[in-house]
Amino acid sequence: MAEFTHTIPSGSRIVVVVSTGPLDDAHRQEMEDNDIRMLDVMGKSQGVALEELAEIGLKPRVIYDYSDAVAKGAVMAQHPAADVVISLELESLLLVSSGPSINERVQVNLPDVRGKEAEEAATKLRDAGLSPQIVHYKSSSVQKGKVSAQIPNTDSLVAQPEVKSKVAWIAIAVIVAVLLGLGYFIFERTNIVPPPPVEQVVSHVVVPNLLGLDEEGARLELQKLGLTLGQVTTAYAEDTPQGAAPGTVIGSIPAEGEEVIEGSPISIVLAGEAPGDALGMTLVPDVLGLDEEEALAIFEEFNLTANIIQSPNLEVREGYVLMQSPIGHTEVAEESIVVVVISTGEPLEPEELELADVTGLPVADATEKLQEAGLVVTLPLRGGGNETVLGAVVKQMPEAGEIVLLGSVVILEVETQQ
């Protein structure tokens, strides 16, 4: 297996795909019978990529990271790779650009951690100045507990557009300046008045009311306004007679009535089946202070799925849980997703900042404010009842005023309005 030879900006998020063991017979048979292959969505906008993948039955998980080379909102890496035979029952991944980082970053070597144990891989990436995020997938070719893939990797970095060097930009600027000077001289000598500059017009659109529509209906409604369908998440509504019908929209991000730029992706939340019909209820276990392996084993016992996110921290030891959402002892439907933040310890060059208060802000504004400060935002989406919409931030973890490290994860909980 060839080592990667590319460099990447320090602090970049590296998604580490860890094997949970071989595919079962049903998945293997499905792949042989259907021969569905992963599409190439590299460089496409998130909305277009999600739409194309939805046409073949995929609803990929979207992860974001800063990029100086790839336009904001465009796919800069994917898993599985294009043309790989896939199972529709297994999750796929898209790494999407959040645009350039607000902080200057040096280039560091990208280690190749394929085939290594998950803990060893994460340590190697952190030692290189990178931010690993571990996800788990089945793999028939890689032993359980070892890394089967990582993104970005050589293929995805090669596929990314190159950023022109500063020298090239300076040369272009000089040429433009010379041409503008010549133009001015010619116009002055011939008394010709140049036409006024063309004004760039940015169209804004108001997010429509999508409540009660199914996924396809929401997609069509957004297309009418020049918007695209973003990430689709399923949440489990309360078991009440007024509960939203399974498969219908109960909220959107940004929410109805917010103004966005034309072409923006709008994420939606669909109501799942009422817990009383198909799923039982369970109490979320409190795993704060446990190591990642213990936490995962406990969630499996409770029939819950852990979404593992890595975050630097000054107080909690590397590899141990520092935050979770929902918090322990909260009642949720079985098979719900629990966000679990694992400490990566103190980085080599820690940069501290005071966490702003974003409670009361619309979730889109809160997310933008925190990301601009160099923080990572995650939203544990959970359903409410009938006509539920996602509105303002009601809780943030860590709380406002706490001192956190650059690159830390902030969990935002959003109000539901009946």
Coordinates of C-alpha atoms in Angstrom, one line a residue:
M1 CA 0.0 0.0 0.0
A2 CA 1.6 3.3 -1.2
E3 CA 2.1 6.1 1.3
F4 CA 0.4 9.4 0.7
T5 CA 2.9 12.1 -0.4
H6 CA 0.6 15.1 -0.3
T7 CA 0.5 18.1 2.1
I8 CA -2.6 19.6 3.6
P9 CA -3.4 22.7 5.8
S10 CA -2.8 22.1 9.5
G11 CA -6.0 21.6 11.5
S12 CA -7.8 20.0 8.5
R13 CA -10.4 17.4 9.3
I14 CA -9.5 13.9 8.3
V15 CA -12.4 11.4 8.3
V16 CA -11.1 8.0 9.4
V17 CA -13.3 5.1 8.3
V18 CA -13.0 2.2 10.8
S19 CA -14.1 -1.3 10.0
T20 CA -16.9 -2.9 12.1
G21 CA -16.3 -6.2 10.5
P22 CA -17.4 -7.9 7.2
L23 CA -20.7 -7.3 5.4
D24 CA -23.4 -9.8 6.1
D25 CA -24.7 -12.2 3.5
A26 CA -27.8 -10.0 2.7
H27 CA -25.7 -7.0 1.9
R28 CA -23.3 -9.0 -0.2
Q29 CA -26.2 -10.6 -2.2
E30 CA -27.8 -7.2 -2.7
M31 CA -24.6 -5.7 -4.1
E32 CA -24.2 -8.7 -6.5
D33 CA -27.8 -8.5 -7.6
N34 CA -28.1 -4.7 -8.1
D35 CA -24.6 -3.7 -9.2
I36 CA -25.2 -0.1 -8.1
R37 CA -22.0 2.0 -8.3
M38 CA -21.1 5.1 -6.4
L39 CA -21.4 8.3 -8.5
D40 CA -18.5 10.8 -9.0
V41 CA -19.7 13.9 -7.2
M42 CA -16.3 15.5 -6.6
G43 CA -16.4 19.3 -7.1
K44 CA -20.2 19.5 -7.4
S45 CA -22.3 21.6 -5.0
Q46 CA -23.7 19.8 -2.0
G47 CA -27.2 20.2 -3.2
V48 CA -26.5 18.8 -6.7
A49 CA -24.4 15.9 -5.2
L50 CA -27.2 15.0 -2.7
E51 CA -29.8 15.2 -5.5
E52 CA -27.8 12.9 -7.8
L53 CA -27.1 10.4 -5.1
A54 CA -30.7 10.4 -4.0
E55 CA -31.7 9.3 -7.5
I56 CA -29.8 6.0 -7.0
G57 CA -31.2 5.6 -3.4
L58 CA -28.4 7.1 -1.3
K59 CA -28.7 9.6 1.5
P60 CA -25.1 10.4 2.4
R61 CA -23.9 11.8 5.7
V62 CA -22.3 15.3 5.1
I63 CA -19.3 16.4 7.0
Y64 CA -17.8 19.9 6.7
D65 CA -14.3 21.3 6.8
Y66 CA -12.5 24.5 5.7
S67 CA -10.7 24.5 2.4
D68 CA -8.6 27.1 0.6
A69 CA -8.7 25.2 -2.7
V70 CA -12.4 24.2 -3.0
A71 CA -15.3 26.6 -3.3
K72 CA -17.7 26.8 -0.3
G73 CA -20.5 24.3 -0.5
A74 CA -18.6 22.0 -3.0
V75 CA -17.8 18.4 -2.4
M76 CA -14.0 17.9 -1.8
A77 CA -14.0 14.2 -0.9
Q78 CA -16.4 11.3 -0.9
H79 CA -16.6 7.7 0.4
P80 CA -17.0 5.3 -1.2
A81 CA -15.0 6.3 -4.2
A82 CA -16.6 6.8 -7.6
D83 CA -17.6 3.6 -9.5
V84 CA -17.3 1.3 -6.4
V85 CA -20.1 -1.2 -6.1
I86 CA -22.2 -0.1 -3.1
S87 CA -25.1 -1.3 -0.9
L88 CA -27.9 1.1 -0.4
E89 CA -28.2 -0.1 3.2
L90 CA -24.8 1.2 4.1
E91 CA -24.1 4.9 4.8
S92 CA -22.0 7.0 2.4
L93 CA -20.0 10.2 3.2
L94 CA -19.4 13.5 1.6
L95 CA -16.8 16.0 2.8
V96 CA -18.0 19.5 1.9
S97 CA -16.0 22.7 1.9
S98 CA -16.9 25.5 4.3
G99 CA -14.7 27.9 2.3
P100 CA -11.4 29.3 3.4
S101 CA -10.4 29.2 7.1
I102 CA -10.3 32.6 8.9
N103 CA -7.0 31.6 10.4
E104 CA -3.7 31.2 8.6
R105 CA -2.6 27.6 8.3
V106 CA 0.7 26.0 7.5
Q107 CA 1.0 23.0 5.2
V108 CA 1.7 19.6 6.9
N109 CA 2.2 16.1 5.6
L110 CA -0.9 13.9 5.3
P111 CA -0.1 10.6 7.0
D112 CA -1.5 7.3 5.5
V113 CA -3.4 5.6 8.3
R114 CA -5.1 2.9 6.3
G115 CA -4.8 -0.5 8.0
K116 CA -3.9 0.9 11.4
E117 CA -5.9 0.5 14.6
A118 CA -8.3 3.4 15.1
E119 CA -6.6 4.8 18.2
E120 CA -3.1 4.6 16.5
A121 CA -4.5 6.3 13.4
A122 CA -6.1 9.1 15.4
T123 CA -2.9 9.7 17.4
K124 CA -0.8 9.8 14.2
L125 CA -3.1 12.3 12.6
R126 CA -3.2 14.5 15.7
D127 CA 0.6 14.4 16.0
A128 CA 0.8 15.6 12.3
G129 CA -1.3 18.6 13.3
L130 CA -4.6 17.4 11.8
S131 CA -8.1 16.8 13.3
P132 CA -9.3 13.2 12.9
Q133 CA -13.0 12.3 13.0
I134 CA -13.8 8.6 13.3
V135 CA -16.7 7.0 11.6
H136 CA -17.6 3.3 11.5
Y137 CA -18.5 1.1 8.5
K138 CA -18.6 -2.5 7.6
S139 CA -15.8 -3.8 5.4
S140 CA -15.2 -7.3 4.1
S141 CA -11.5 -6.6 3.3
V142 CA -10.3 -4.9 6.5
Q143 CA -10.2 -6.4 10.0
K144 CA -12.6 -5.1 12.6
G145 CA -11.2 -2.1 14.4
K146 CA -8.8 -1.1 11.7
V147 CA -8.9 1.8 9.3
S148 CA -10.4 0.8 5.9
A149 CA -10.2 4.3 4.3
Q150 CA -9.6 8.0 5.0
I151 CA -10.8 11.2 3.4
P152 CA -9.2 13.3 2.2
N153 CA -6.8 10.9 0.5
T154 CA -4.5 11.0 -2.5
D155 CA -7.3 10.6 -5.0
S156 CA -9.5 13.3 -3.6
L157 CA -6.6 15.8 -3.2
V158 CA -5.5 15.2 -6.8
A159 CA -9.1 15.8 -7.9
Q160 CA -9.3 19.2 -6.1
P161 CA -8.6 22.3 -8.1
E162 CA -5.2 23.9 -7.6
V163 CA -5.0 27.3 -5.9
K164 CA -3.0 29.7 -8.0
S165 CA 0.2 30.8 -6.3
K166 CA 0.7 34.3 -4.9
V167 CA 3.1 35.1 -7.7
A168 CA 0.5 34.2 -10.3
W169 CA -2.1 36.3 -8.6
I170 CA 0.4 39.2 -8.5
A171 CA 1.2 38.8 -12.2
I172 CA -2.5 38.8 -13.0
A173 CA -3.1 41.9 -10.9
V174 CA -0.3 43.7 -12.7
I175 CA -1.6 42.8 -16.1
V176 CA -5.1 44.0 -15.1
A177 CA -3.7 47.2 -13.7
V178 CA -1.8 47.9 -17.0
L179 CA -4.8 47.2 -19.1
L180 CA -7.0 49.4 -17.0
G181 CA -4.3 52.2 -17.3
L182 CA -4.2 51.8 -21.0
G183 CA -8.0 51.9 -21.2
Y184 CA -8.1 55.0 -19.2
F185 CA -5.5 56.7 -21.4
I186 CA -7.3 55.7 -24.6
F187 CA -10.6 57.0 -23.3
E188 CA -9.1 60.3 -22.2
R189 CA -7.4 60.9 -25.6
T190 CA -10.5 60.0 -27.6
N191 CA -13.1 61.6 -25.2
I192 CA -15.0 58.4 -25.2
V193 CA -16.9 57.8 -21.9
P194 CA -16.6 54.2 -20.8
P195 CA -19.8 52.3 -20.0
P196 CA -20.7 52.0 -16.4
P197 CA -19.5 48.8 -14.7
V198 CA -21.8 45.8 -14.6
E199 CA -23.2 45.4 -11.2
Q200 CA -23.1 41.9 -9.7
V201 CA -26.6 41.2 -8.5
V202 CA -27.1 38.5 -5.8
S203 CA -30.6 37.2 -5.6
H204 CA -32.1 36.3 -2.3
V205 CA -35.0 33.9 -1.7
V206 CA -37.2 33.4 1.4
V207 CA -37.3 29.8 2.6
P208 CA -40.8 28.4 2.0
N209 CA -43.1 26.5 4.3
L210 CA -42.3 22.8 3.7
L211 CA -44.2 21.4 6.7
G212 CA -46.3 18.3 5.8
L213 CA -44.6 17.7 2.5
D214 CA -42.8 14.4 1.7
E215 CA -39.1 14.5 0.6
E216 CA -39.9 14.7 -3.1
G217 CA -42.5 17.4 -2.5
A218 CA -40.0 19.5 -0.6
R219 CA -37.5 19.0 -3.3
L220 CA -39.9 20.3 -6.0
E221 CA -41.1 23.2 -3.8
L222 CA -37.5 24.3 -3.3
Q223 CA -36.6 23.9 -7.0
K224 CA -39.5 26.3 -7.9
L225 CA -37.6 29.0 -5.9
G226 CA -34.2 28.2 -7.2
L227 CA -33.1 26.4 -4.0
T228 CA -31.7 22.9 -3.6
L229 CA -32.5 20.1 -1.2
G230 CA -29.7 19.7 1.3
Q231 CA -29.2 17.1 4.0
V232 CA -32.2 14.9 4.9
T233 CA -32.5 13.8 8.5
T234 CA -35.1 11.6 10.1
A235 CA -36.2 12.4 13.7
Y236 CA -38.7 10.5 15.8
A237 CA -41.8 12.5 16.7
E238 CA -43.7 12.2 19.9
D239 CA -46.3 9.4 20.1
T240 CA -49.4 11.7 20.1
P241 CA -52.7 11.7 18.1
Q242 CA -51.5 15.0 16.6
G243 CA -48.1 13.6 15.6
A244 CA -46.8 14.4 12.2
A245 CA -47.2 11.6 9.6
P246 CA -44.0 9.5 9.1
G247 CA -42.0 10.7 6.1
T248 CA -43.3 14.3 6.2
V249 CA -41.3 17.4 6.8
I250 CA -41.3 18.7 10.4
G251 CA -38.6 21.3 10.1
S252 CA -35.9 22.9 7.9
I253 CA -32.5 24.5 8.3
P254 CA -32.6 27.5 7.6
A255 CA -36.2 27.7 8.9
E256 CA -39.2 29.0 7.0
G257 CA -39.2 32.7 6.4
E258 CA -35.4 33.1 6.6
E259 CA -33.7 34.8 3.7
V260 CA -31.0 32.9 1.8
I261 CA -29.0 33.3 -1.4
E262 CA -30.6 31.7 -4.5
G263 CA -29.1 28.2 -5.1
S264 CA -28.6 27.6 -1.3
P265 CA -29.1 24.0 0.0
I266 CA -32.0 23.7 2.5
S267 CA -31.8 20.8 4.9
I268 CA -35.0 19.2 6.0
V269 CA -36.0 17.0 9.0
L270 CA -38.6 14.2 8.3
A271 CA -40.8 12.6 11.0
G272 CA -40.0 9.0 11.7
E273 CA -42.5 6.4 12.8
A274 CA -44.1 7.1 16.1
P275 CA -42.1 5.2 18.8
G276 CA -45.3 3.4 20.0
D277 CA -45.8 1.9 16.6
A278 CA -42.4 0.6 15.6
L279 CA -39.8 1.5 18.2
G280 CA -39.6 1.3 21.9
M281 CA -38.4 4.1 24.2
T282 CA -35.1 4.0 26.1
L283 CA -33.2 6.3 28.4
V284 CA -30.0 7.7 27.0
P285 CA -27.1 6.3 29.2
D286 CA -24.7 8.8 30.7
V287 CA -21.3 8.1 29.3
L288 CA -19.4 11.2 30.3
G289 CA -15.9 10.4 31.4
L290 CA -15.9 6.9 29.8
D291 CA -13.5 6.0 27.0
E292 CA -14.8 5.7 23.5
E293 CA -14.8 1.9 23.3
E294 CA -16.9 1.7 26.6
A295 CA -19.3 4.3 25.4
L296 CA -19.9 2.6 22.1
A297 CA -20.5 -0.7 23.8
I298 CA -23.1 0.8 26.1
F299 CA -25.0 2.6 23.3
E300 CA -25.1 -0.7 21.4
E301 CA -26.7 -2.3 24.5
F302 CA -29.4 0.4 24.6
N303 CA -30.1 0.1 20.8
L304 CA -28.8 3.6 20.1
T305 CA -26.3 4.9 17.5
A306 CA -23.4 7.1 18.5
N307 CA -22.2 9.8 16.2
I308 CA -18.6 10.2 17.3
I309 CA -17.0 13.7 16.9
Q310 CA -13.4 14.6 17.9
S311 CA -12.6 17.8 19.8
P312 CA -9.5 19.2 21.5
N313 CA -9.9 19.8 25.2
L314 CA -7.7 21.1 28.1
E315 CA -9.4 19.1 30.9
V316 CA -10.6 15.8 29.6
R317 CA -8.1 13.1 28.8
E318 CA -7.5 12.0 25.2
G319 CA -10.0 9.3 24.1
Y320 CA -12.6 10.0 26.7
V321 CA -16.1 11.4 26.4
L322 CA -16.3 15.2 27.2
M323 CA -19.9 15.9 25.9
Q324 CA -23.0 14.1 24.7
S325 CA -26.4 15.1 23.4
P326 CA -29.0 14.2 24.4
I327 CA -27.6 14.2 27.9
G328 CA -27.8 11.1 30.1
H329 CA -31.3 9.9 31.4
T330 CA -33.2 11.7 28.5
E331 CA -35.9 9.5 27.1
V332 CA -35.6 8.9 23.3
A333 CA -36.8 6.4 20.7
E334 CA -34.6 3.3 20.2
E335 CA -32.3 3.6 17.2
S336 CA -31.9 7.3 17.8
I337 CA -28.6 9.0 17.2
V338 CA -26.6 10.4 20.1
V339 CA -23.9 12.9 19.5
V340 CA -20.8 11.9 21.5
V341 CA -17.8 14.2 21.6
I342 CA -14.5 12.6 22.3
S343 CA -11.5 14.5 23.6
T344 CA -8.3 14.6 21.6
G345 CA -6.5 16.2 24.5
E346 CA -4.5 19.4 24.3
P347 CA -3.1 20.2 20.8
L348 CA 0.6 20.9 20.2
E349 CA -0.1 24.7 19.8
P350 CA -3.3 25.4 21.7
E351 CA -5.1 28.6 20.9
E352 CA -7.8 29.6 23.4
L353 CA -10.9 31.7 22.9
E354 CA -13.9 32.7 24.9
L355 CA -17.1 31.0 23.7
A356 CA -19.7 33.5 22.4
D357 CA -23.3 33.4 23.6
V358 CA -25.5 32.3 20.6
T359 CA -28.6 31.3 22.5
G360 CA -31.7 33.1 21.1
L361 CA -30.1 33.4 17.6
P362 CA -31.6 31.7 14.6
V363 CA -29.7 28.4 14.1
A364 CA -28.2 29.5 10.8
D365 CA -26.8 32.8 12.3
A366 CA -25.5 31.0 15.4
T367 CA -23.8 28.4 13.2
E368 CA -22.2 31.0 11.0
K369 CA -21.0 33.1 14.0
L370 CA -19.3 30.0 15.6
Q371 CA -17.7 28.8 12.4
E372 CA -16.3 32.2 11.7
A373 CA -14.6 32.0 15.2
G374 CA -12.9 28.7 14.1
L375 CA -15.2 26.3 15.9
V376 CA -17.0 23.2 14.7
V377 CA -20.8 23.1 15.1
T378 CA -23.0 20.1 15.3
L379 CA -26.8 19.9 15.6
P380 CA -28.4 16.9 17.3
L381 CA -31.8 17.1 15.4
R382 CA -34.7 15.5 17.2
G383 CA -38.4 15.8 16.3
G384 CA -41.3 17.3 18.2
G385 CA -45.0 17.0 17.4
N386 CA -47.4 18.3 14.8
E387 CA -46.2 21.3 12.7
T388 CA -42.8 21.4 14.3
V389 CA -40.2 23.9 12.9
L390 CA -36.6 24.5 14.0
G391 CA -36.1 28.0 15.3
A392 CA -33.7 29.6 17.7
V393 CA -30.9 28.1 19.7
V394 CA -32.1 27.3 23.2
K395 CA -28.9 25.7 24.6
Q396 CA -25.3 25.4 23.7
M397 CA -22.6 23.1 25.0
P398 CA -20.1 24.2 26.2
E399 CA -21.9 27.3 27.7
A400 CA -21.2 30.9 26.8
G401 CA -18.2 32.4 28.4
E402 CA -16.3 29.1 28.7
I403 CA -12.7 29.1 27.5
V404 CA -12.3 26.6 24.6
L405 CA -9.7 25.7 22.1
L406 CA -9.7 26.7 18.4
G407 CA -11.4 23.8 16.5
S408 CA -13.5 22.7 19.5
V409 CA -16.9 21.2 18.9
V410 CA -20.0 23.2 20.0
I411 CA -23.3 21.4 20.3
L412 CA -26.4 23.5 19.6
E413 CA -29.9 22.5 20.7
V414 CA -32.7 24.2 18.8
E415 CA -36.2 25.0 20.0
T416 CA -39.3 23.3 18.5
Q417 CA -42.3 25.4 18.0
Q418 CA -45.8 23.8 17.9

